[in-house]
Amino acid sequence: MARITFYTKIGCLTSQKQLALLQEAGHQVLLQDLLAHPWTAEELRSYFGGLPVQDWFNPNATRIKSGEIDPEAYAADEALAVMLQDHLLIRRPLMESGNSRRCGFDPAVIHDWVGLARHGDAFVFRGDLSSCSNPGAVASACP
């Protein structure tokens, strides 16, 4: 199984579900605090691969939900700059295994990447693993 470095907002309910799914599949997961990590633009960019810039943003971030930030209005360099100032804007989780990095948790993509089932068992999708599990939370508590 894979060894995965998993950057997220510590305590996020959705991330806890994602983490549990990876661990149930037998992966060794090293949990890291996305908000406390000293990101550089180059390092952060390496997680986004070929995703469109708007998909680099956390759609559940308060500043995005309020309309203050419009992810479609940013070029790559501008998006990285605003994310380096406010890590809550970064789509999570950011994951690394071997020489490969990923952003977000699309179960089908993650299953194809590292597998989400043990010993050849079929992977069964368990619902939404990308949206905030606590949408009524106070802004400082979650996104």
PDB file of C-alpha atoms in Angstrom:
ATOM      1  CA  MET A   1       0.000   0.000   0.000  1.00  0.00           C
ATOM      2  CA  ALA A   2       0.988   3.633  -0.419  1.00  0.00           C
ATOM      3  CA  ARG A   3       2.531   6.098   2.003  1.00  0.00           C
ATOM      4  CA  ILE A   4       0.573   9.339   1.559  1.00  0.00           C
ATOM      5  CA  THR A   5       1.333  12.786   2.939  1.00  0.00           C
ATOM      6  CA  PHE A   6      -2.093  14.352   3.489  1.00  0.00           C
ATOM      7  CA  TYR A   7      -2.319  18.138   3.925  1.00  0.00           C
ATOM      8  CA  THR A   8      -5.627  19.365   5.306  1.00  0.00           C
ATOM      9  CA  LYS A   9      -7.235  21.619   7.867  1.00  0.00           C
ATOM     10  CA  ILE A  10      -6.802  19.642  11.077  1.00  0.00           C
ATOM     11  CA  GLY A  11     -10.181  18.812  12.588  1.00  0.00           C
ATOM     12  CA  CYS A  12     -12.167  19.156   9.344  1.00  0.00           C
ATOM     13  CA  LEU A  13     -14.942  16.537   9.419  1.00  0.00           C
ATOM     14  CA  THR A  14     -14.787  15.878   5.684  1.00  0.00           C
ATOM     15  CA  SER A  15     -11.024  15.371   5.825  1.00  0.00           C
ATOM     16  CA  GLN A  16     -11.482  12.917   8.681  1.00  0.00           C
ATOM     17  CA  LYS A  17     -13.782  10.853   6.431  1.00  0.00           C
ATOM     18  CA  GLN A  18     -11.255  10.999   3.587  1.00  0.00           C
ATOM     19  CA  LEU A  19      -8.413  10.038   5.901  1.00  0.00           C
ATOM     20  CA  ALA A  20     -10.400   7.097   7.294  1.00  0.00           C
ATOM     21  CA  LEU A  21     -11.156   5.847   3.789  1.00  0.00           C
ATOM     22  CA  LEU A  22      -7.459   5.893   2.881  1.00  0.00           C
ATOM     23  CA  GLN A  23      -6.507   4.125   6.122  1.00  0.00           C
ATOM     24  CA  GLU A  24      -9.255   1.502   5.676  1.00  0.00           C
ATOM     25  CA  ALA A  25      -7.722   0.753   2.280  1.00  0.00           C
ATOM     26  CA  GLY A  26      -4.437   0.001   4.073  1.00  0.00           C
ATOM     27  CA  HIS A  27      -2.500   3.158   3.249  1.00  0.00           C
ATOM     28  CA  GLN A  28      -0.074   4.761   5.676  1.00  0.00           C
ATOM     29  CA  VAL A  29      -1.183   8.388   5.929  1.00  0.00           C
ATOM     30  CA  LEU A  30       0.954  11.168   7.372  1.00  0.00           C
ATOM     31  CA  LEU A  31      -1.409  13.953   8.427  1.00  0.00           C
ATOM     32  CA  GLN A  32      -0.086  17.503   7.939  1.00  0.00           C
ATOM     33  CA  ASP A  33      -1.620  20.877   8.782  1.00  0.00           C
ATOM     34  CA  LEU A  34      -2.283  22.651   5.478  1.00  0.00           C
ATOM     35  CA  LEU A  35      -2.896  25.951   7.263  1.00  0.00           C
ATOM     36  CA  ALA A  36       0.425  25.925   9.154  1.00  0.00           C
ATOM     37  CA  HIS A  37       2.660  24.673   6.334  1.00  0.00           C
ATOM     38  CA  PRO A  38       5.064  27.336   4.975  1.00  0.00           C
ATOM     39  CA  TRP A  39       3.973  27.028   1.334  1.00  0.00           C
ATOM     40  CA  THR A  40       5.898  28.511  -1.560  1.00  0.00           C
ATOM     41  CA  ALA A  41       4.183  29.261  -4.865  1.00  0.00           C
ATOM     42  CA  GLU A  42       6.251  26.587  -6.632  1.00  0.00           C
ATOM     43  CA  GLU A  43       5.459  23.879  -4.083  1.00  0.00           C
ATOM     44  CA  LEU A  44       1.758  24.721  -3.956  1.00  0.00           C
ATOM     45  CA  ARG A  45       1.480  24.825  -7.751  1.00  0.00           C
ATOM     46  CA  SER A  46       2.937  21.317  -7.995  1.00  0.00           C
ATOM     47  CA  TYR A  47      -0.224  19.847  -6.416  1.00  0.00           C
ATOM     48  CA  PHE A  48      -2.603  21.281  -9.015  1.00  0.00           C
ATOM     49  CA  GLY A  49      -1.308  19.483 -12.103  1.00  0.00           C
ATOM     50  CA  GLY A  50      -3.478  20.234 -15.118  1.00  0.00           C
ATOM     51  CA  LEU A  51      -6.486  21.446 -13.132  1.00  0.00           C
ATOM     52  CA  PRO A  52      -8.018  24.736 -14.257  1.00  0.00           C
ATOM     53  CA  VAL A  53      -7.092  27.601 -11.907  1.00  0.00           C
ATOM     54  CA  GLN A  54     -10.669  27.906 -10.592  1.00  0.00           C
ATOM     55  CA  ASP A  55     -10.410  24.283  -9.374  1.00  0.00           C
ATOM     56  CA  TRP A  56      -7.416  25.165  -7.196  1.00  0.00           C
ATOM     57  CA  PHE A  57      -9.748  27.042  -4.845  1.00  0.00           C
ATOM     58  CA  ASN A  58     -11.685  25.579  -1.926  1.00  0.00           C
ATOM     59  CA  PRO A  59     -15.327  26.138  -2.924  1.00  0.00           C
ATOM     60  CA  ASN A  60     -16.323  25.909   0.750  1.00  0.00           C
ATOM     61  CA  ALA A  61     -14.080  28.797   1.850  1.00  0.00           C
ATOM     62  CA  THR A  62     -16.044  31.614   3.459  1.00  0.00           C
ATOM     63  CA  ARG A  63     -14.479  34.257   1.219  1.00  0.00           C
ATOM     64  CA  ILE A  64     -15.558  32.317  -1.873  1.00  0.00           C
ATOM     65  CA  LYS A  65     -19.057  31.540  -0.635  1.00  0.00           C
ATOM     66  CA  SER A  66     -19.573  35.207   0.259  1.00  0.00           C
ATOM     67  CA  GLY A  67     -18.539  36.307  -3.238  1.00  0.00           C
ATOM     68  CA  GLU A  68     -15.513  38.255  -2.020  1.00  0.00           C
ATOM     69  CA  ILE A  69     -13.273  35.932  -4.060  1.00  0.00           C
ATOM     70  CA  ASP A  70     -14.284  34.759  -7.549  1.00  0.00           C
ATOM     71  CA  PRO A  71     -12.002  31.846  -8.514  1.00  0.00           C
ATOM     72  CA  GLU A  72     -12.750  32.378 -12.201  1.00  0.00           C
ATOM     73  CA  ALA A  73     -11.269  35.889 -12.058  1.00  0.00           C
ATOM     74  CA  TYR A  74      -7.716  34.755 -11.235  1.00  0.00           C
ATOM     75  CA  ALA A  75      -4.751  33.883 -13.415  1.00  0.00           C
ATOM     76  CA  ALA A  76      -2.401  31.219 -12.022  1.00  0.00           C
ATOM     77  CA  ASP A  77       0.133  33.613 -10.453  1.00  0.00           C
ATOM     78  CA  GLU A  78      -2.616  35.727  -8.883  1.00  0.00           C
ATOM     79  CA  ALA A  79      -4.373  32.632  -7.508  1.00  0.00           C
ATOM     80  CA  LEU A  80      -1.169  31.369  -5.913  1.00  0.00           C
ATOM     81  CA  ALA A  81      -0.478  34.782  -4.389  1.00  0.00           C
ATOM     82  CA  VAL A  82      -3.915  35.017  -2.760  1.00  0.00           C
ATOM     83  CA  MET A  83      -3.692  31.410  -1.528  1.00  0.00           C
ATOM     84  CA  LEU A  84      -0.287  32.061   0.030  1.00  0.00           C
ATOM     85  CA  GLN A  85      -1.921  34.885   1.992  1.00  0.00           C
ATOM     86  CA  ASP A  86      -5.002  32.840   2.987  1.00  0.00           C
ATOM     87  CA  HIS A  87      -4.497  29.079   3.122  1.00  0.00           C
ATOM     88  CA  LEU A  88      -8.237  28.506   3.667  1.00  0.00           C
ATOM     89  CA  LEU A  89      -8.645  29.295  -0.046  1.00  0.00           C
ATOM     90  CA  ILE A  90      -6.631  26.202  -1.044  1.00  0.00           C
ATOM     91  CA  ARG A  91      -8.710  23.210  -2.157  1.00  0.00           C
ATOM     92  CA  ARG A  92      -7.981  20.319   0.118  1.00  0.00           C
ATOM     93  CA  PRO A  93      -6.681  17.841   0.730  1.00  0.00           C
ATOM     94  CA  LEU A  94      -3.334  18.130  -0.960  1.00  0.00           C
ATOM     95  CA  MET A  95      -1.768  14.683  -1.162  1.00  0.00           C
ATOM     96  CA  GLU A  96       1.601  13.297  -2.127  1.00  0.00           C
ATOM     97  CA  SER A  97       2.697   9.721  -2.646  1.00  0.00           C
ATOM     98  CA  GLY A  98       5.992   8.839  -4.256  1.00  0.00           C
ATOM     99  CA  ASN A  99       6.650  11.413  -6.962  1.00  0.00           C
ATOM    100  CA  SER A 100       2.974  12.148  -7.537  1.00  0.00           C
ATOM    101  CA  ARG A 101       0.880  14.960  -6.086  1.00  0.00           C
ATOM    102  CA  ARG A 102      -2.891  15.521  -6.096  1.00  0.00           C
ATOM    103  CA  CYS A 103      -5.397  18.174  -5.080  1.00  0.00           C
ATOM    104  CA  GLY A 104      -8.921  17.442  -3.856  1.00  0.00           C
ATOM    105  CA  PHE A 105     -10.623  14.163  -3.110  1.00  0.00           C
ATOM    106  CA  ASP A 106     -12.502  12.719  -6.056  1.00  0.00           C
ATOM    107  CA  PRO A 107     -12.956   9.080  -4.953  1.00  0.00           C
ATOM    108  CA  ALA A 108     -12.699   7.682  -8.499  1.00  0.00           C
ATOM    109  CA  VAL A 109      -9.469   9.605  -9.179  1.00  0.00           C
ATOM    110  CA  ILE A 110      -7.974   8.629  -5.813  1.00  0.00           C
ATOM    111  CA  HIS A 111      -8.978   4.995  -6.348  1.00  0.00           C
ATOM    112  CA  ASP A 112      -7.224   4.979  -9.745  1.00  0.00           C
ATOM    113  CA  TRP A 113      -4.182   6.658  -8.171  1.00  0.00           C
ATOM    114  CA  VAL A 114      -3.558   4.628  -4.979  1.00  0.00           C
ATOM    115  CA  GLY A 115      -6.630   2.422  -4.539  1.00  0.00           C
ATOM    116  CA  LEU A 116      -9.468   2.752  -2.049  1.00  0.00           C
ATOM    117  CA  ALA A 117     -10.110  -0.934  -1.410  1.00  0.00           C
ATOM    118  CA  ARG A 118      -8.107  -3.644   0.318  1.00  0.00           C
ATOM    119  CA  HIS A 119      -6.854  -6.840  -1.290  1.00  0.00           C
ATOM    120  CA  GLY A 120      -8.780  -6.548  -4.542  1.00  0.00           C
ATOM    121  CA  ASP A 121     -12.127  -5.814  -2.888  1.00  0.00           C
ATOM    122  CA  ALA A 122     -14.448  -3.628  -4.926  1.00  0.00           C
ATOM    123  CA  PHE A 123     -14.452   0.036  -3.993  1.00  0.00           C
ATOM    124  CA  VAL A 124     -17.902   1.225  -2.941  1.00  0.00           C
ATOM    125  CA  PHE A 125     -18.519   4.967  -3.187  1.00  0.00           C
ATOM    126  CA  ARG A 126     -19.720   6.350   0.170  1.00  0.00           C
ATOM    127  CA  GLY A 127     -21.337   9.618  -0.858  1.00  0.00           C
ATOM    128  CA  ASP A 128     -19.923  13.109  -1.055  1.00  0.00           C
ATOM    129  CA  LEU A 129     -16.314  13.298   0.107  1.00  0.00           C
ATOM    130  CA  SER A 130     -15.577  16.780  -1.222  1.00  0.00           C
ATOM    131  CA  SER A 131     -18.171  19.097   0.309  1.00  0.00           C
ATOM    132  CA  CYS A 132     -17.993  20.525   3.794  1.00  0.00           C
ATOM    133  CA  SER A 133     -19.474  18.070   6.294  1.00  0.00           C
ATOM    134  CA  ASN A 134     -20.378  20.921   8.593  1.00  0.00           C
ATOM    135  CA  PRO A 135     -21.943  23.581   6.334  1.00  0.00           C
ATOM    136  CA  GLY A 136     -23.605  25.340   9.282  1.00  0.00           C
ATOM    137  CA  ALA A 137     -20.293  25.783  11.092  1.00  0.00           C
ATOM    138  CA  VAL A 138     -19.093  29.167  12.233  1.00  0.00           C
ATOM    139  CA  ALA A 139     -16.678  30.551   9.619  1.00  0.00           C
ATOM    140  CA  SER A 140     -13.680  30.168  11.896  1.00  0.00           C
ATOM    141  CA  ALA A 141     -14.508  26.546  12.733  1.00  0.00           C
ATOM    142  CA  CYS A 142     -14.628  25.147   9.219  1.00  0.00           C
ATOM    143  CA  PRO A 143     -13.897  25.787   5.725  1.00  0.00           C
TER     144      PRO A 143
END
